[in-house]
């Protein structure tokens, strides 16, 4: 695949990652929908992709290495999204990740009681949908698409 075409696709993934993170913060802080812990974890690959793509364009070296890192990053995103979607649909039981908030800070029984009484956002509760799809389902689709697309680029480059 031609170098300028690959750069265009990397810029497109950068833009998609930026819009995804911006949208997540908009939905959280402007619209008032609180994310669960897995939703917060699902933001990490998008932030990491922004850093990776920026680093590639600054260094202008090792493009295939950065593409491979992006494939791994969005593979992680896909795995977390599938797991989260399974919890949303009731196929998988919620884990400790869904309930962690201030676990390390609880040192007394009074703090534990306050923590148990406070309302937590459950990983199985979908508080926001777009066209009937949860943000996790949308993230699953985006992550899978990026992984497939970047894998094709990587494989086609290796064949040359």
PDB file of C-alpha atoms in Angstrom:
ATOM      1  CA  UNK A   1       0.000   0.000   0.000  1.00  0.00           C
ATOM      2  CA  UNK A   2       1.289   3.463  -0.869  1.00  0.00           C
ATOM      3  CA  UNK A   3       2.887   5.500   1.930  1.00  0.00           C
ATOM      4  CA  UNK A   4       0.597   8.520   1.586  1.00  0.00           C
ATOM      5  CA  UNK A   5      -2.452   6.257   1.694  1.00  0.00           C
ATOM      6  CA  UNK A   6      -1.264   4.660   4.939  1.00  0.00           C
ATOM      7  CA  UNK A   7      -0.616   8.103   6.412  1.00  0.00           C
ATOM      8  CA  UNK A   8      -4.142   9.126   5.435  1.00  0.00           C
ATOM      9  CA  UNK A   9      -5.584   6.082   7.226  1.00  0.00           C
ATOM     10  CA  UNK A  10      -3.496   6.778  10.324  1.00  0.00           C
ATOM     11  CA  UNK A  11      -4.815  10.352  10.348  1.00  0.00           C
ATOM     12  CA  UNK A  12      -8.339   8.985   9.987  1.00  0.00           C
ATOM     13  CA  UNK A  13      -7.822   6.661  12.978  1.00  0.00           C
ATOM     14  CA  UNK A  14      -6.377   9.614  14.909  1.00  0.00           C
ATOM     15  CA  UNK A  15      -9.476  11.670  14.129  1.00  0.00           C
ATOM     16  CA  UNK A  16     -11.784   8.779  15.044  1.00  0.00           C
ATOM     17  CA  UNK A  17      -9.937   8.292  18.342  1.00  0.00           C
ATOM     18  CA  UNK A  18     -10.124  11.999  19.138  1.00  0.00           C
ATOM     19  CA  UNK A  19     -13.851  12.156  18.356  1.00  0.00           C
ATOM     20  CA  UNK A  20     -14.454   9.014  20.446  1.00  0.00           C
ATOM     21  CA  UNK A  21     -12.708  10.430  23.508  1.00  0.00           C
ATOM     22  CA  UNK A  22     -14.294  13.851  23.063  1.00  0.00           C
ATOM     23  CA  UNK A  23     -17.743  12.228  22.723  1.00  0.00           C
ATOM     24  CA  UNK A  24     -17.205  10.097  25.835  1.00  0.00           C
ATOM     25  CA  UNK A  25     -16.308  13.154  27.911  1.00  0.00           C
ATOM     26  CA  UNK A  26     -19.187  15.139  26.401  1.00  0.00           C
ATOM     27  CA  UNK A  27     -21.653  12.380  27.273  1.00  0.00           C
ATOM     28  CA  UNK A  28     -20.220  12.154  30.779  1.00  0.00           C
ATOM     29  CA  UNK A  29     -19.715  15.787  31.760  1.00  0.00           C
ATOM     30  CA  UNK A  30     -22.218  17.712  29.622  1.00  0.00           C
ATOM     31  CA  UNK A  31     -25.047  15.195  29.300  1.00  0.00           C
ATOM     32  CA  UNK A  32     -24.559  13.761  32.801  1.00  0.00           C
ATOM     33  CA  UNK A  33     -24.351  10.026  32.020  1.00  0.00           C
ATOM     34  CA  UNK A  34     -21.911   8.458  34.463  1.00  0.00           C
ATOM     35  CA  UNK A  35     -19.633   5.729  33.031  1.00  0.00           C
ATOM     36  CA  UNK A  36     -18.928   2.445  34.756  1.00  0.00           C
ATOM     37  CA  UNK A  37     -15.368   1.290  35.399  1.00  0.00           C
ATOM     38  CA  UNK A  38     -15.217  -0.751  32.188  1.00  0.00           C
ATOM     39  CA  UNK A  39     -16.388   2.278  30.194  1.00  0.00           C
ATOM     40  CA  UNK A  40     -13.463   4.206  31.641  1.00  0.00           C
ATOM     41  CA  UNK A  41     -11.057   1.385  30.753  1.00  0.00           C
ATOM     42  CA  UNK A  42     -12.434   1.341  27.190  1.00  0.00           C
ATOM     43  CA  UNK A  43     -11.185   4.925  26.739  1.00  0.00           C
ATOM     44  CA  UNK A  44      -7.549   3.947  27.307  1.00  0.00           C
ATOM     45  CA  UNK A  45      -6.881   2.436  23.839  1.00  0.00           C
ATOM     46  CA  UNK A  46      -8.205   5.578  22.143  1.00  0.00           C
ATOM     47  CA  UNK A  47      -5.931   7.815  24.218  1.00  0.00           C
ATOM     48  CA  UNK A  48      -3.020   5.467  23.577  1.00  0.00           C
ATOM     49  CA  UNK A  49      -3.711   5.525  19.829  1.00  0.00           C
ATOM     50  CA  UNK A  50      -3.543   9.334  19.882  1.00  0.00           C
ATOM     51  CA  UNK A  51      -0.129   9.119  21.536  1.00  0.00           C
ATOM     52  CA  UNK A  52       1.130   6.396  19.174  1.00  0.00           C
ATOM     53  CA  UNK A  53       0.004   8.124  15.995  1.00  0.00           C
ATOM     54  CA  UNK A  54       1.369  11.488  17.141  1.00  0.00           C
ATOM     55  CA  UNK A  55       4.680   9.828  17.993  1.00  0.00           C
ATOM     56  CA  UNK A  56       4.815   8.198  14.566  1.00  0.00           C
ATOM     57  CA  UNK A  57       4.219  11.501  12.758  1.00  0.00           C
ATOM     58  CA  UNK A  58       6.848  13.261  14.889  1.00  0.00           C
ATOM     59  CA  UNK A  59       9.501  10.554  14.420  1.00  0.00           C
ATOM     60  CA  UNK A  60       8.534   9.556  10.848  1.00  0.00           C
ATOM     61  CA  UNK A  61      10.159   6.149  11.427  1.00  0.00           C
ATOM     62  CA  UNK A  62       9.103   2.546  11.922  1.00  0.00           C
ATOM     63  CA  UNK A  63       5.603   2.893  10.492  1.00  0.00           C
ATOM     64  CA  UNK A  64       4.905  -0.844  10.573  1.00  0.00           C
ATOM     65  CA  UNK A  65       6.012  -1.044  14.196  1.00  0.00           C
ATOM     66  CA  UNK A  66       3.484   1.652  15.104  1.00  0.00           C
ATOM     67  CA  UNK A  67       0.797  -0.082  13.052  1.00  0.00           C
ATOM     68  CA  UNK A  68       1.513  -3.309  14.919  1.00  0.00           C
ATOM     69  CA  UNK A  69       1.249  -1.438  18.244  1.00  0.00           C
ATOM     70  CA  UNK A  70      -2.075   0.017  17.088  1.00  0.00           C
ATOM     71  CA  UNK A  71      -3.328  -3.470  16.156  1.00  0.00           C
ATOM     72  CA  UNK A  72      -2.441  -4.677  19.658  1.00  0.00           C
ATOM     73  CA  UNK A  73      -4.011  -1.582  21.247  1.00  0.00           C
ATOM     74  CA  UNK A  74      -7.311  -1.976  19.437  1.00  0.00           C
ATOM     75  CA  UNK A  75      -7.259  -5.757  19.974  1.00  0.00           C
ATOM     76  CA  UNK A  76      -7.191  -4.975  23.705  1.00  0.00           C
ATOM     77  CA  UNK A  77     -10.059  -2.545  23.136  1.00  0.00           C
ATOM     78  CA  UNK A  78     -12.023  -5.230  21.286  1.00  0.00           C
ATOM     79  CA  UNK A  79     -11.464  -7.806  24.054  1.00  0.00           C
ATOM     80  CA  UNK A  80     -12.563  -5.384  26.780  1.00  0.00           C
ATOM     81  CA  UNK A  81     -15.597  -4.365  24.695  1.00  0.00           C
ATOM     82  CA  UNK A  82     -16.650  -7.977  24.105  1.00  0.00           C
ATOM     83  CA  UNK A  83     -16.289  -8.662  27.828  1.00  0.00           C
ATOM     84  CA  UNK A  84     -18.293  -5.534  28.717  1.00  0.00           C
ATOM     85  CA  UNK A  85     -20.961  -6.377  26.120  1.00  0.00           C
ATOM     86  CA  UNK A  86     -21.241  -9.855  27.640  1.00  0.00           C
ATOM     87  CA  UNK A  87     -21.884  -8.267  31.032  1.00  0.00           C
ATOM     88  CA  UNK A  88     -24.452  -5.866  29.550  1.00  0.00           C
ATOM     89  CA  UNK A  89     -26.311  -8.755  27.922  1.00  0.00           C
ATOM     90  CA  UNK A  90     -26.153 -10.949  31.031  1.00  0.00           C
ATOM     91  CA  UNK A  91     -23.904 -13.620  29.495  1.00  0.00           C
ATOM     92  CA  UNK A  92     -21.079 -12.853  31.925  1.00  0.00           C
ATOM     93  CA  UNK A  93     -21.376 -11.983  35.614  1.00  0.00           C
ATOM     94  CA  UNK A  94     -19.957  -8.659  36.787  1.00  0.00           C
ATOM     95  CA  UNK A  95     -16.449  -8.917  38.130  1.00  0.00           C
ATOM     96  CA  UNK A  96     -14.523  -6.964  40.732  1.00  0.00           C
ATOM     97  CA  UNK A  97     -13.448  -4.512  38.022  1.00  0.00           C
ATOM     98  CA  UNK A  98     -17.030  -3.293  37.886  1.00  0.00           C
ATOM     99  CA  UNK A  99     -17.114  -2.621  41.618  1.00  0.00           C
ATOM    100  CA  UNK A 100     -13.687  -1.117  42.195  1.00  0.00           C
ATOM    101  CA  UNK A 101     -13.666   2.523  43.085  1.00  0.00           C
ATOM    102  CA  UNK A 102     -12.065   3.374  46.366  1.00  0.00           C
ATOM    103  CA  UNK A 103     -11.225  -0.150  47.511  1.00  0.00           C
ATOM    104  CA  UNK A 104      -7.664   0.719  48.423  1.00  0.00           C
ATOM    105  CA  UNK A 105      -8.798   3.745  50.429  1.00  0.00           C
ATOM    106  CA  UNK A 106     -11.289   1.903  52.638  1.00  0.00           C
ATOM    107  CA  UNK A 107      -9.592   1.288  55.947  1.00  0.00           C
ATOM    108  CA  UNK A 108     -12.431   1.375  58.477  1.00  0.00           C
ATOM    109  CA  UNK A 109     -15.834  -0.226  58.810  1.00  0.00           C
ATOM    110  CA  UNK A 110     -17.487   3.231  58.649  1.00  0.00           C
ATOM    111  CA  UNK A 111     -15.836   3.945  55.295  1.00  0.00           C
ATOM    112  CA  UNK A 112     -16.872   0.506  54.053  1.00  0.00           C
ATOM    113  CA  UNK A 113     -20.479   1.175  55.101  1.00  0.00           C
ATOM    114  CA  UNK A 114     -20.480   4.565  53.320  1.00  0.00           C
ATOM    115  CA  UNK A 115     -19.016   2.937  50.208  1.00  0.00           C
ATOM    116  CA  UNK A 116     -21.699   0.245  50.195  1.00  0.00           C
ATOM    117  CA  UNK A 117     -24.457   2.842  50.603  1.00  0.00           C
ATOM    118  CA  UNK A 118     -23.239   5.055  47.788  1.00  0.00           C
ATOM    119  CA  UNK A 119     -24.802   4.472  44.369  1.00  0.00           C
ATOM    120  CA  UNK A 120     -22.415   2.865  41.898  1.00  0.00           C
ATOM    121  CA  UNK A 121     -22.801   2.645  38.148  1.00  0.00           C
ATOM    122  CA  UNK A 122     -23.076  -1.030  37.283  1.00  0.00           C
ATOM    123  CA  UNK A 123     -21.282  -2.394  34.237  1.00  0.00           C
ATOM    124  CA  UNK A 124     -24.506  -4.116  33.179  1.00  0.00           C
ATOM    125  CA  UNK A 125     -26.561  -0.920  33.173  1.00  0.00           C
ATOM    126  CA  UNK A 126     -26.645   0.868  29.821  1.00  0.00           C
ATOM    127  CA  UNK A 127     -27.290   4.548  30.512  1.00  0.00           C
ATOM    128  CA  UNK A 128     -26.778   5.899  26.998  1.00  0.00           C
ATOM    129  CA  UNK A 129     -27.544   4.537  23.525  1.00  0.00           C
ATOM    130  CA  UNK A 130     -27.054   5.776  19.982  1.00  0.00           C
ATOM    131  CA  UNK A 131     -29.543   4.388  17.451  1.00  0.00           C
ATOM    132  CA  UNK A 132     -30.393   1.656  19.944  1.00  0.00           C
ATOM    133  CA  UNK A 133     -26.785   0.532  20.408  1.00  0.00           C
ATOM    134  CA  UNK A 134     -24.858   0.885  23.650  1.00  0.00           C
ATOM    135  CA  UNK A 135     -21.546   2.702  23.495  1.00  0.00           C
ATOM    136  CA  UNK A 136     -19.899  -0.650  24.255  1.00  0.00           C
ATOM    137  CA  UNK A 137     -21.473  -2.220  21.160  1.00  0.00           C
ATOM    138  CA  UNK A 138     -20.344   0.739  19.066  1.00  0.00           C
ATOM    139  CA  UNK A 139     -16.849   0.488  20.525  1.00  0.00           C
ATOM    140  CA  UNK A 140     -16.805  -3.224  19.707  1.00  0.00           C
ATOM    141  CA  UNK A 141     -17.630  -2.478  16.070  1.00  0.00           C
ATOM    142  CA  UNK A 142     -15.086   0.361  15.785  1.00  0.00           C
ATOM    143  CA  UNK A 143     -12.312  -1.653  17.448  1.00  0.00           C
ATOM    144  CA  UNK A 144     -12.947  -4.728  15.301  1.00  0.00           C
ATOM    145  CA  UNK A 145     -12.985  -2.619  12.139  1.00  0.00           C
ATOM    146  CA  UNK A 146      -9.706  -0.914  13.014  1.00  0.00           C
ATOM    147  CA  UNK A 147      -8.032  -4.217  13.945  1.00  0.00           C
ATOM    148  CA  UNK A 148      -9.114  -5.863  10.680  1.00  0.00           C
ATOM    149  CA  UNK A 149      -8.142  -2.856   8.592  1.00  0.00           C
ATOM    150  CA  UNK A 150      -4.706  -2.335  10.200  1.00  0.00           C
ATOM    151  CA  UNK A 151      -3.985  -6.075  10.068  1.00  0.00           C
ATOM    152  CA  UNK A 152      -4.655  -6.031   6.316  1.00  0.00           C
ATOM    153  CA  UNK A 153      -2.281  -3.070   5.925  1.00  0.00           C
ATOM    154  CA  UNK A 154       0.390  -4.841   7.977  1.00  0.00           C
ATOM    155  CA  UNK A 155       0.051  -8.108   6.036  1.00  0.00           C
ATOM    156  CA  UNK A 156       0.066  -6.374   2.644  1.00  0.00           C
ATOM    157  CA  UNK A 157       3.205  -4.467   3.650  1.00  0.00           C
ATOM    158  CA  UNK A 158       4.936  -7.664   4.773  1.00  0.00           C
ATOM    159  CA  UNK A 159       4.219  -9.322   1.384  1.00  0.00           C
ATOM    160  CA  UNK A 160       6.155  -6.631  -0.467  1.00  0.00           C
TER     161      UNK A 160
END
